[in-house]
Amino acid sequence: MSALEPRDAEVAAAPLVPPSELKGGVLRAPYRALSLGIVSVVLLIAFEATAVGTAMPVAARELDGVSLYAFGFSAYFTTSLFGMVLSGQWADRRGPLGPLAGGIAAFAAGLLLSGTAQAMWMFILGRAVQGLGGGLVIVALYVVVSRAYPEHLRPSILAAFAASWVVPSVVGPLVSGTVTEHLGWRWVFIGIPVLVVAPLAIALPQIRQRAAGPVSDAPAGPFDRRRIKLALGISLGAGLLQYAGQDLRWLSLLPAAVGAAVLVPAVLGLLPRGTYRAARGLPSVVLLRGIAAGSFIAAESFVPLMLVTQRGLSPTMAGLSLAVGGATWALGSYVQSRPGMEPHRTRLMVVGMLLVAGSIAAAPTVLIDAVPVWTVAVAWAFGCLGMGTVIGSTSVLLLRLSPPADAGANSAALQISDGLSNALLLAAGGAAFAALGGGMVDAHGSTGVGGSHPGAFVAVFLPMAAVALVGAWVGTRLREGAS
């Protein structure tokens, strides 16, 4: 029997819940304040993520640090990986309240440090502090969900997390551009910490009441020093590989080799055993999250560039071509959260990955002049629909397959798989793009070359579509005990 046949409906189905319990969902009185608070935190993180990219070029020019531009992004990424592992251990041993509060404080401090920086190295340091805070927060939020919400409400609150990215993805760059133009880039960074106060005031008392403290009354054990060292290794290795991927010279082989030597054992030590070979159950859930996020985001980074350099669209219009994807992503997350979808969750995820693969493969068809440019918008809308079902479902399955005492460590593994594959596949795509005449590409796919070779885009999109197809196969291995 395959992993998708009906016998798995009993495993996948949520417990029967009285109709009175379903009314109002996560906005029922017992959960309302907590839901509004943690969703507001996600909303602010999403707005920051979409706004900073718009202000970053201006900041780099003003601080005379254009040559260090990419490190403003990679510093955030490398420290966030360490923060994810630290948060998982902290939350499992002492509850999620500490890492959540500490993470938000670090996130805000990093924003203030970058916003007041007088030199590029100080700006990069602020981004690193911010990344540490972001890593602490995202894992702590998953642990809050696992402890504070019953299983039948988890898909709904995770769908709300996904929906929180819709408005920022559309208005974030516009607001950031307006603020940068009229008030200065610093206010994009300085203004956000002030907005953190309200969600903290709403959420923290509820988290203290519902999810604080260790899982059991047994004394909390010490932090696992081995995992902390592995976390440092994964951050260092990822940073070196990113650097090598952005600097295509023979000398770059040295940091690439060192990065791989440090990264591989760290990944094997931090992800569930069997992840690399798609072992059934939790390892495949973690692997699928990385495959989905990495293939899609790496391809998406090159869509605006392709439309600008090959079809003559303005940067604003090229960015807007992806805006509808935020809505369909939220729709996909909503669909997977419906109780009626529970028996079909694994099949839904396979279909989602096929939609992702198809959208990535369809995007470079606009390199043919006869193909309308709106083809990309349509294709990406379907791809985002697939991503909404897959990302939301991997989060639901991870919490279901994790004992309460391991929710933090497993949530950290999920986020590491997501972030690490994103960076590595983007670095690989960028290297292939540059090698085939695409020009010098930074961490977000920007280029200074006006006429990139069309074949360079094909070299990015088709391999990423193939990776997404592998994800569809991994989706058939999500259930434990299937033959």
Coordinates of C-alpha atoms in Angstrom, one line a residue:
M1 CA 0.0 0.0 0.0
S2 CA 1.3 3.5 -0.8
A3 CA 1.5 6.4 1.6
L4 CA -1.5 8.0 -0.1
E5 CA -4.1 5.3 0.1
P6 CA -7.2 5.5 2.3
R7 CA -5.8 3.7 5.3
D8 CA -3.9 6.8 6.2
A9 CA -7.1 8.8 6.6
E10 CA -7.3 7.5 10.1
V11 CA -3.8 8.7 10.9
A12 CA -4.3 12.1 9.2
A13 CA -7.7 12.9 10.5
A14 CA -8.0 15.3 13.4
P15 CA -9.8 14.2 16.5
L16 CA -13.6 14.6 16.4
V17 CA -14.5 18.0 17.8
P18 CA -17.9 19.1 19.0
P19 CA -19.4 21.7 16.7
S20 CA -19.5 24.2 19.5
E21 CA -15.7 24.0 19.7
L22 CA -15.3 24.8 16.0
K23 CA -17.3 28.0 16.2
G24 CA -15.1 31.0 16.1
G25 CA -11.9 28.9 15.8
V26 CA -8.8 30.7 16.9
L27 CA -10.8 33.9 17.6
R28 CA -12.9 32.3 20.3
A29 CA -12.7 34.0 23.6
P30 CA -10.1 31.7 25.2
Y31 CA -7.7 32.2 22.2
R32 CA -8.5 35.6 20.8
A33 CA -5.9 37.7 22.6
L34 CA -3.2 35.2 22.0
S35 CA -4.1 34.8 18.3
L36 CA -4.2 38.5 17.7
G37 CA -0.9 39.0 19.5
I38 CA 1.2 36.3 17.8
V39 CA -0.3 37.0 14.4
S40 CA 0.6 40.7 14.8
V41 CA 4.2 39.7 15.6
V42 CA 4.3 37.7 12.3
L43 CA 2.8 40.6 10.5
L44 CA 5.5 43.0 11.6
I45 CA 8.3 40.5 10.8
A46 CA 6.7 40.1 7.3
F47 CA 6.5 43.8 6.8
E48 CA 10.2 44.2 7.8
A49 CA 11.3 41.4 5.5
T50 CA 9.5 43.0 2.5
A51 CA 10.4 46.6 3.3
V52 CA 14.2 46.3 4.0
G53 CA 15.0 45.1 0.5
T54 CA 13.7 48.4 -0.9
A55 CA 15.7 50.6 1.5
M56 CA 18.9 48.5 1.5
P57 CA 20.5 49.9 -1.8
V58 CA 20.0 53.5 -0.5
A59 CA 21.5 52.6 2.8
A60 CA 24.5 50.9 1.2
R61 CA 25.2 53.9 -1.0
E62 CA 24.9 56.4 1.9
L63 CA 27.2 54.3 4.1
D64 CA 29.7 53.9 1.3
G65 CA 29.3 50.1 1.5
V66 CA 28.0 48.9 -1.9
S67 CA 30.9 46.4 -2.0
L68 CA 29.5 44.9 1.2
Y69 CA 25.9 45.0 0.1
A70 CA 25.3 41.2 0.0
F71 CA 26.5 40.8 3.6
G72 CA 23.6 42.9 4.8
F73 CA 21.4 39.9 3.8
S74 CA 23.8 37.0 4.5
A75 CA 24.5 38.3 8.1
Y76 CA 20.8 38.1 8.9
F77 CA 20.6 34.6 7.5
T78 CA 23.7 33.1 9.2
T79 CA 22.8 34.3 12.6
S80 CA 19.1 33.3 12.2
L81 CA 20.2 29.7 11.7
F82 CA 22.0 29.8 15.1
G83 CA 19.0 31.5 16.7
M84 CA 16.7 28.7 15.5
V85 CA 18.7 26.0 17.2
L86 CA 19.1 28.0 20.4
S87 CA 15.4 28.8 20.5
G88 CA 14.5 25.1 20.1
Q89 CA 16.6 24.1 23.0
W90 CA 15.5 27.1 25.1
A91 CA 11.8 26.5 24.5
D92 CA 12.0 22.7 25.1
R93 CA 13.7 23.2 28.4
R94 CA 12.1 26.3 29.8
G95 CA 9.1 27.2 27.6
P96 CA 8.8 29.5 24.6
L97 CA 8.2 32.7 26.6
G98 CA 11.9 33.4 27.1
P99 CA 13.1 32.9 23.5
L100 CA 10.1 34.8 22.1
A101 CA 10.6 37.9 24.4
G102 CA 14.4 37.8 23.9
G103 CA 14.0 37.3 20.2
I104 CA 11.7 40.2 19.7
A105 CA 14.0 42.4 21.9
A106 CA 17.0 41.3 19.7
F107 CA 15.1 41.9 16.5
A108 CA 14.2 45.4 17.6
A109 CA 17.7 46.2 18.9
G110 CA 19.1 45.0 15.5
L111 CA 16.8 47.3 13.6
L112 CA 17.8 50.3 15.8
L113 CA 21.5 49.5 15.4
S114 CA 21.2 49.3 11.6
G115 CA 18.9 52.4 11.5
T116 CA 21.4 54.5 13.4
A117 CA 24.6 53.1 11.9
Q118 CA 27.2 55.5 10.6
A119 CA 29.3 52.9 8.8
M120 CA 28.5 49.8 6.8
W121 CA 30.1 47.4 9.2
M122 CA 27.8 48.7 12.0
F123 CA 24.9 48.3 9.7
I124 CA 25.8 44.7 9.0
L125 CA 26.3 44.0 12.7
G126 CA 22.7 45.3 13.3
R127 CA 21.4 42.9 10.6
A128 CA 23.2 40.1 12.4
V129 CA 21.6 40.9 15.7
Q130 CA 18.3 41.2 14.0
G131 CA 18.8 37.8 12.4
L132 CA 19.5 36.2 15.8
G133 CA 16.2 37.7 17.0
G134 CA 14.3 36.5 14.0
G135 CA 15.6 32.9 14.4
L136 CA 14.6 32.9 18.1
V137 CA 11.1 34.2 17.4
I138 CA 10.1 32.0 14.5
V139 CA 10.8 28.7 16.4
A140 CA 9.3 30.0 19.6
L141 CA 6.1 30.8 17.8
Y142 CA 5.8 27.2 16.6
V143 CA 6.3 25.9 20.1
V144 CA 3.5 28.4 21.3
V145 CA 1.2 26.9 18.7
S146 CA 2.0 23.3 19.7
R147 CA 1.3 24.0 23.4
A148 CA -1.4 26.6 23.5
Y149 CA -3.7 25.4 20.7
P150 CA -5.5 22.0 20.4
E151 CA -4.6 20.0 17.3
H152 CA -7.8 20.9 15.4
L153 CA -7.0 24.6 15.7
R154 CA -3.4 24.4 14.6
P155 CA -4.0 24.5 10.9
S156 CA -6.1 27.6 11.3
I157 CA -3.5 29.6 13.3
L158 CA -0.8 28.5 10.9
A159 CA -3.0 29.6 8.0
A160 CA -3.3 33.0 9.7
F161 CA 0.5 33.2 9.9
A162 CA 0.6 32.7 6.1
A163 CA -2.1 35.3 5.5
S164 CA -0.1 37.8 7.5
W165 CA 2.4 37.9 4.7
V166 CA -0.2 38.9 2.1
V167 CA -0.6 42.7 2.8
P168 CA 3.2 43.3 3.5
S169 CA 4.2 41.5 0.3
V170 CA 2.0 44.0 -1.7
V171 CA 2.3 47.2 0.3
G172 CA 5.7 46.7 2.0
P173 CA 7.9 47.8 -0.9
L174 CA 5.6 50.7 -1.7
V175 CA 5.5 52.0 1.9
S176 CA 9.3 51.5 2.3
G177 CA 10.0 53.3 -1.0
T178 CA 7.8 56.2 0.0
V179 CA 9.4 56.5 3.5
T180 CA 12.9 56.2 2.0
E181 CA 12.2 58.9 -0.5
H182 CA 10.6 61.4 1.8
L183 CA 11.9 60.7 5.3
G184 CA 15.1 58.7 4.6
W185 CA 16.0 55.0 4.7
R186 CA 16.8 55.1 8.4
W187 CA 13.1 55.4 9.3
V188 CA 12.3 52.1 7.7
F189 CA 14.5 50.5 10.4
I190 CA 13.8 52.8 13.3
G191 CA 10.0 52.9 12.9
I192 CA 9.3 49.2 13.2
P193 CA 10.5 48.6 16.8
V194 CA 7.9 51.1 18.1
L195 CA 5.2 49.0 16.5
V196 CA 6.3 45.9 18.4
V197 CA 5.0 47.2 21.8
A198 CA 1.3 46.5 21.1
P199 CA 1.5 42.9 20.0
L200 CA 3.9 42.2 22.9
A201 CA 1.5 43.7 25.4
I202 CA -1.3 41.5 24.0
A203 CA 0.5 38.2 23.5
L204 CA 3.0 37.8 26.4
P205 CA 0.4 37.6 29.2
Q206 CA -1.4 34.9 27.3
I207 CA 1.7 33.0 26.5
R208 CA 2.7 33.1 30.2
Q209 CA -0.7 31.7 31.1
R210 CA -0.9 29.0 28.4
A211 CA 2.5 28.0 27.2
A212 CA 5.2 29.1 29.7
G213 CA 7.5 26.7 31.5
P214 CA 8.9 23.3 30.7
V215 CA 6.7 20.5 29.5
S216 CA 7.1 18.4 32.7
D217 CA 7.8 19.2 36.3
A218 CA 11.2 17.5 36.1
P219 CA 14.2 19.8 36.5
A220 CA 15.2 21.2 33.1
G221 CA 18.4 19.7 31.8
P222 CA 21.4 21.8 30.6
F223 CA 21.6 23.0 27.0
D224 CA 23.0 20.5 24.6
R225 CA 26.4 21.9 23.9
R226 CA 27.0 19.6 21.0
R227 CA 23.9 21.0 19.2
I228 CA 25.0 24.6 19.9
K229 CA 28.4 23.9 18.3
L230 CA 26.6 22.3 15.3
A231 CA 24.5 25.4 15.1
L232 CA 27.6 27.6 14.9
G233 CA 29.0 25.2 12.3
I234 CA 25.9 25.4 10.1
S235 CA 25.9 29.2 10.3
L236 CA 29.6 29.5 9.5
G237 CA 29.4 26.9 6.7
A238 CA 26.4 28.6 5.1
G239 CA 28.0 32.0 5.2
L240 CA 31.2 30.7 3.5
L241 CA 29.2 29.0 0.8
Q242 CA 27.1 32.1 0.2
Y243 CA 30.3 34.2 -0.1
A244 CA 31.9 31.7 -2.5
G245 CA 28.7 31.7 -4.7
Q246 CA 28.8 35.5 -5.0
D247 CA 32.5 35.7 -5.9
L248 CA 33.1 33.5 -8.9
R249 CA 36.9 33.2 -8.9
W250 CA 39.2 30.3 -8.5
L251 CA 40.2 31.5 -5.0
S252 CA 36.5 31.1 -4.0
L253 CA 36.9 27.4 -4.1
L254 CA 38.8 27.6 -0.8
P255 CA 36.0 29.1 1.3
A256 CA 33.5 26.9 -0.6
A257 CA 35.4 23.8 0.4
V258 CA 35.8 24.9 4.0
G259 CA 32.2 25.9 4.1
A260 CA 31.0 22.5 2.8
A261 CA 33.3 20.7 5.3
V262 CA 31.8 22.6 8.2
L263 CA 28.3 22.6 6.9
V264 CA 27.6 18.9 6.0
P265 CA 28.3 17.3 9.4
A266 CA 26.4 20.2 11.1
V267 CA 23.4 19.6 8.9
L268 CA 23.5 15.8 9.5
G269 CA 23.7 16.4 13.3
L270 CA 20.8 19.0 13.5
L271 CA 18.2 17.5 11.1
P272 CA 16.3 14.3 11.9
R273 CA 18.1 11.1 11.1
G274 CA 17.3 10.0 7.6
T275 CA 16.4 13.5 6.3
Y276 CA 18.9 13.3 3.4
R277 CA 17.5 10.0 2.2
A278 CA 13.8 11.0 2.6
A279 CA 13.0 8.4 5.3
R280 CA 9.3 8.1 5.9
G281 CA 7.6 10.4 8.5
L282 CA 9.2 13.3 10.2
P283 CA 12.5 13.3 8.1
S284 CA 10.5 13.6 4.9
V285 CA 8.4 16.4 6.3
V286 CA 11.6 18.4 7.1
L287 CA 13.1 17.6 3.8
L288 CA 10.0 18.6 1.8
R289 CA 9.9 22.0 3.6
G290 CA 13.4 22.7 2.4
I291 CA 12.8 21.5 -1.2
A292 CA 9.7 23.6 -1.5
A293 CA 11.1 26.8 0.0
G294 CA 14.5 26.6 -1.7
S295 CA 13.3 25.8 -5.3
F296 CA 10.5 28.3 -5.2
I297 CA 12.3 31.3 -3.6
A298 CA 15.4 30.7 -5.7
A299 CA 13.3 30.9 -8.9
E300 CA 11.2 33.8 -7.7
S301 CA 14.3 35.9 -7.1
F302 CA 15.0 36.0 -10.8
V303 CA 11.4 36.6 -12.1
P304 CA 11.5 40.5 -11.8
L305 CA 15.0 40.6 -13.2
M306 CA 13.9 38.5 -16.2
L307 CA 10.9 40.7 -16.9
V308 CA 13.0 43.9 -16.7
T309 CA 16.0 42.8 -18.8
Q310 CA 14.2 40.6 -21.3
R311 CA 10.7 42.2 -21.7
G312 CA 11.4 45.8 -20.8
L313 CA 9.0 46.1 -17.8
S314 CA 9.7 48.7 -15.2
P315 CA 10.9 47.4 -11.8
T316 CA 7.6 48.4 -10.3
M317 CA 5.5 46.5 -12.9
A318 CA 7.8 43.5 -12.7
G319 CA 7.4 43.4 -8.9
L320 CA 3.6 43.8 -9.2
S321 CA 3.5 40.7 -11.5
L322 CA 4.1 38.7 -8.4
A323 CA 1.8 40.5 -6.1
V324 CA -1.3 38.3 -6.8
G325 CA 0.8 35.4 -5.5
G326 CA 0.4 36.6 -1.9
A327 CA -3.3 36.2 -2.1
T328 CA -3.2 32.7 -3.7
W329 CA -0.6 31.6 -1.2
A330 CA -3.0 32.6 1.6
L331 CA -5.8 30.8 -0.2
G332 CA -3.7 27.6 -0.4
S333 CA -2.9 27.9 3.3
Y334 CA -6.6 28.4 4.0
V335 CA -7.6 25.3 1.9
Q336 CA -5.2 23.1 3.8
S337 CA -6.5 24.3 7.1
R338 CA -10.1 23.2 6.5
P339 CA -11.2 20.1 8.5
G340 CA -12.5 18.4 5.4
M341 CA -9.0 18.4 3.9
E342 CA -7.4 16.5 6.7
P343 CA -7.8 12.9 5.3
H344 CA -6.3 14.2 2.0
R345 CA -3.4 16.2 3.4
T346 CA -0.6 14.2 1.9
R347 CA -2.3 14.0 -1.5
L348 CA -2.8 17.8 -1.3
M349 CA 0.9 18.3 -0.7
V350 CA 1.9 16.2 -3.7
V351 CA -0.5 18.3 -5.9
G352 CA 0.9 21.5 -4.4
M353 CA 4.5 20.5 -5.4
L354 CA 3.4 19.7 -8.9
L355 CA 1.8 23.2 -9.1
V356 CA 5.1 24.7 -7.9
A357 CA 7.1 22.7 -10.4
G358 CA 4.8 23.7 -13.3
S359 CA 4.8 27.4 -12.4
I360 CA 8.7 27.5 -12.3
A361 CA 8.9 25.6 -15.6
A362 CA 6.4 27.9 -17.2
A363 CA 8.0 31.2 -16.1
P364 CA 10.9 31.3 -18.7
T365 CA 8.4 30.9 -21.6
V366 CA 8.2 34.7 -21.5
L367 CA 11.7 34.7 -23.0
I368 CA 9.8 34.0 -26.2
D369 CA 8.5 37.4 -27.5
A370 CA 5.2 35.9 -28.7
V371 CA 4.3 34.8 -25.1
P372 CA 2.4 37.5 -23.2
V373 CA 4.2 38.9 -20.1
W374 CA 1.1 38.2 -18.0
T375 CA 1.8 34.5 -18.3
V376 CA 4.3 34.8 -15.5
A377 CA 1.7 36.4 -13.2
V378 CA -0.8 33.5 -13.9
A379 CA 1.9 30.8 -13.5
W380 CA 3.2 32.4 -10.3
A381 CA -0.4 32.6 -8.9
F382 CA -0.7 28.8 -9.3
G383 CA 2.8 28.2 -7.8
C384 CA 1.9 30.3 -4.8
L385 CA -1.3 28.4 -4.4
G386 CA 0.8 25.2 -4.2
M387 CA 3.2 26.7 -1.8
G388 CA 0.4 27.7 0.5
T389 CA -0.8 24.2 0.8
V390 CA 2.7 22.7 1.2
I391 CA 4.2 25.1 3.7
G392 CA 1.1 25.1 5.9
S393 CA 0.8 21.3 5.8
T394 CA 4.5 20.7 6.6
S395 CA 4.0 22.8 9.8
V396 CA 0.9 20.9 10.8
L397 CA 2.5 17.5 10.2
L398 CA 5.6 18.4 12.0
L399 CA 3.7 19.4 15.2
R400 CA 1.6 16.2 14.9
L401 CA 4.7 14.0 14.6
S402 CA 6.6 15.7 17.4
P403 CA 6.3 14.8 21.1
P404 CA 5.7 17.9 23.2
A405 CA 9.2 17.7 24.6
D406 CA 10.7 17.7 21.1
A407 CA 8.5 20.4 19.5
G408 CA 11.2 23.1 19.8
A409 CA 14.0 21.0 18.4
N410 CA 11.9 19.7 15.5
S411 CA 10.5 23.2 14.7
A412 CA 14.1 24.4 14.6
A413 CA 15.0 21.6 12.2
L414 CA 12.1 22.6 10.0
Q415 CA 13.2 26.2 9.9
I416 CA 16.8 25.3 9.3
S417 CA 15.8 23.1 6.3
D418 CA 13.8 26.1 5.0
G419 CA 16.4 28.7 5.4
L420 CA 19.4 26.6 4.5
S421 CA 18.0 25.3 1.2
N422 CA 16.8 28.8 0.3
A423 CA 20.3 30.2 0.6
L424 CA 22.1 27.2 -1.0
L425 CA 19.8 26.9 -4.0
L426 CA 19.8 30.7 -4.5
A427 CA 23.6 30.6 -4.4
A428 CA 23.7 27.7 -6.9
G429 CA 21.2 29.5 -9.2
G430 CA 23.1 32.7 -9.0
A431 CA 26.4 31.0 -9.8
A432 CA 24.8 29.3 -12.9
F433 CA 23.2 32.5 -14.0
A434 CA 26.5 34.5 -13.8
A435 CA 28.5 31.7 -15.5
L436 CA 26.1 31.7 -18.5
G437 CA 26.2 35.5 -19.1
G438 CA 23.7 36.7 -16.6
G439 CA 26.0 39.3 -15.0
M440 CA 27.0 39.8 -11.4
V441 CA 24.1 38.8 -9.2
D442 CA 23.6 39.6 -5.5
A443 CA 21.7 37.7 -2.9
H444 CA 18.4 38.9 -4.2
G445 CA 18.9 38.5 -7.8
S446 CA 19.7 42.1 -8.6
T447 CA 22.2 42.8 -11.4
G448 CA 24.0 45.7 -12.9
V449 CA 23.9 44.3 -16.4
G450 CA 21.2 45.5 -18.7
G451 CA 21.2 42.7 -21.2
S452 CA 21.5 39.3 -19.6
H453 CA 21.7 36.3 -21.9
P454 CA 18.3 34.5 -22.0
G455 CA 20.0 31.1 -21.6
A456 CA 21.1 32.2 -18.1
F457 CA 17.5 32.4 -16.9
V458 CA 16.7 29.0 -18.3
A459 CA 19.7 27.6 -16.4
V460 CA 18.0 28.9 -13.2
F461 CA 14.4 28.0 -13.7
L462 CA 14.6 24.5 -15.2
P463 CA 16.8 23.0 -12.5
M464 CA 14.6 24.5 -9.8
A465 CA 11.6 23.0 -11.5
A466 CA 13.3 19.6 -11.4
V467 CA 14.0 20.1 -7.7
A468 CA 10.3 20.8 -7.1
L469 CA 9.4 17.6 -8.9
V470 CA 11.7 15.7 -6.5
G471 CA 9.6 17.4 -3.8
A472 CA 6.5 15.8 -5.2
W473 CA 8.1 12.4 -4.8
V474 CA 9.1 13.2 -1.2
G475 CA 5.5 14.1 -0.6
T476 CA 4.5 10.5 -1.1
R477 CA 6.8 9.5 1.9
L478 CA 5.3 11.7 4.6
R479 CA 3.4 9.0 6.5
E480 CA 5.2 6.7 8.9
G481 CA 4.8 3.0 8.6
A482 CA 3.6 2.9 5.0
S483 CA 4.9 0.2 2.8

